[in-house]
Amino acid sequence: MEDQGTLSTAAPEETRAIGQALGSHAQAGAMLALIGPLGAGKTELAKGVAEGLGVTSVVNSPTFVLMNEHVGRLRLFHIDAYRLDDPEEAVAAGLFDDRQAAGVAVVEWADRLAERLPAERLELTLVPEADGSDRRHISWRALGTAHLRLAGDALLEP
């Protein structure tokens, strides 16, 4: 099962608010695959997910450590695949682990790991306006029942 849609934001706070909604509604095992160029707002969205999960620690992009783990209502596994050249490096680095089934995984640069991502996930592609403004277009695609429910609850609420 699959569904998709688009959203737009005009400021980083709005992108973060989408993340907050996702974090608030996320259930154990959720996989959020974030795709977009540098500066697209992936980390801002991830910070919102953390807030929605009740994470109180500082959330930064884990570019150099590859994954940060945060404690909230559910554990947040924040992964950054920017530096990975091969999806097998993610496996070797232990980025995909059975513990994630009990938490929420947010993967920045998920397109670099496409072969290793679970079939069921919520993909969010962030595209900044070409004019350099803070406006973002976010296309989402929900794959699988749990992620369809998450998208419906967090992204389609009135």
XYZ file of C-alpha atoms in Angstrom:
158
model
C 0.000 0.000 0.000
C 1.218 3.461 -0.886
C 0.070 7.092 -0.808
C 1.765 10.371 -1.547
C 1.299 14.115 -1.369
C 2.996 17.489 -1.207
C 3.326 20.268 1.338
C 4.931 23.697 1.290
C 6.573 25.665 4.068
C 7.586 29.320 4.114
C 9.995 29.281 7.070
C 12.244 26.866 8.985
C 9.743 26.914 11.866
C 7.067 25.497 9.557
C 9.393 22.721 8.403
C 10.147 21.947 12.041
C 6.399 21.919 12.819
C 5.883 19.190 10.206
C 8.596 17.209 11.968
C 6.899 17.808 15.330
C 3.640 16.419 13.974
C 5.453 13.361 12.641
C 7.242 12.815 15.962
C 4.021 13.226 17.934
C 2.237 10.578 15.874
C 5.160 8.212 15.239
C 4.989 4.679 16.552
C 7.801 2.236 17.244
C 9.419 1.051 14.042
C 8.778 4.224 12.051
C 11.385 4.985 9.393
C 11.525 8.530 8.029
C 13.729 8.770 4.944
C 14.745 12.393 4.287
C 16.004 13.361 0.849
C 17.185 16.716 -0.465
C 20.222 18.845 -1.264
C 22.432 20.625 1.258
C 20.427 23.273 3.069
C 17.047 21.793 2.131
C 15.853 21.552 5.741
C 16.429 17.868 6.508
C 18.035 18.567 9.881
C 15.350 21.137 10.737
C 12.683 18.508 10.069
C 14.643 15.961 12.145
C 14.793 18.450 15.039
C 11.020 18.742 14.839
C 10.634 14.955 14.958
C 12.795 14.960 18.087
C 10.618 17.641 19.684
C 7.488 15.662 18.807
C 9.024 12.626 20.514
C 9.812 14.662 23.636
C 13.590 14.583 23.159
C 15.204 17.242 25.348
C 18.841 16.815 24.277
C 20.394 18.923 21.517
C 19.774 17.468 18.060
C 22.361 18.240 15.395
C 23.147 16.569 12.114
C 25.334 13.522 12.875
C 27.387 13.937 9.685
C 30.711 12.938 11.232
C 29.501 10.316 13.716
C 26.873 8.940 11.272
C 24.248 8.261 13.972
C 23.080 9.881 17.183
C 20.641 8.242 19.557
C 18.283 10.370 21.654
C 15.874 9.445 24.445
C 12.249 10.580 24.266
C 8.803 8.969 24.303
C 10.469 6.548 21.890
C 14.191 6.407 21.124
C 15.218 8.507 18.147
C 17.928 7.110 15.883
C 19.126 10.090 13.816
C 21.268 8.879 10.917
C 23.174 10.979 8.382
C 24.350 9.130 5.277
C 25.999 12.139 3.605
C 29.536 10.762 3.917
C 28.683 7.229 2.807
C 29.638 6.250 -0.725
C 28.191 2.744 -0.619
C 25.071 1.445 1.177
C 27.166 -1.455 2.500
C 29.113 1.079 4.576
C 25.907 1.715 6.534
C 25.677 -1.955 7.423
C 29.366 -2.138 8.359
C 28.980 0.968 10.549
C 26.011 -0.590 12.380
C 23.544 2.067 11.251
C 20.744 -0.443 10.823
C 20.198 -2.341 14.000
C 17.407 -4.388 15.573
C 17.010 -1.827 18.367
C 15.520 0.612 15.871
C 12.343 -1.451 15.736
C 11.555 -0.126 19.225
C 12.174 3.496 18.231
C 11.974 5.952 15.354
C 14.710 6.202 12.722
C 15.250 9.440 10.814
C 17.719 9.075 7.946
C 19.128 12.195 6.286
C 20.458 11.658 2.752
C 18.371 8.473 2.620
C 18.711 8.301 -1.155
C 22.333 7.221 -0.596
C 21.048 4.132 1.237
C 18.083 3.309 -0.992
C 19.080 -0.353 -1.367
C 19.262 -0.808 2.410
C 16.143 1.049 3.534
C 13.190 -1.024 4.695
C 10.392 -1.454 2.167
C 7.965 0.183 4.602
C 8.893 3.795 5.291
C 7.849 7.412 4.918
C 9.976 9.242 2.356
C 10.109 13.036 2.522
C 11.875 14.920 -0.269
C 12.642 18.540 0.590
C 13.286 20.979 -2.242
C 14.244 24.602 -1.526
C 13.006 27.420 -3.743
C 15.568 28.435 -6.351
C 15.266 32.097 -5.280
C 17.138 31.413 -2.031
C 14.101 32.085 0.169
C 13.148 29.927 3.152
C 10.276 28.361 1.187
C 10.416 24.562 0.836
C 8.364 22.080 -1.143
C 8.067 18.728 0.595
C 6.915 15.688 -1.350
C 6.070 12.651 0.735
C 5.462 9.008 -0.080
C 4.167 6.570 2.514
C 4.920 2.885 1.977
C 3.181 0.315 4.172
C 0.208 0.424 6.518
C 1.949 1.966 9.545
C 3.493 4.747 7.464
C 0.197 5.402 5.663
C -1.357 5.889 9.099
C 1.505 8.158 10.190
C 1.195 10.303 7.052
C -2.570 10.498 7.476
C -2.335 11.520 11.124
C 0.590 13.940 10.833
C 0.486 15.321 7.307
C -3.183 15.262 6.342
C -4.734 16.589 9.541
C -6.910 19.672 8.952
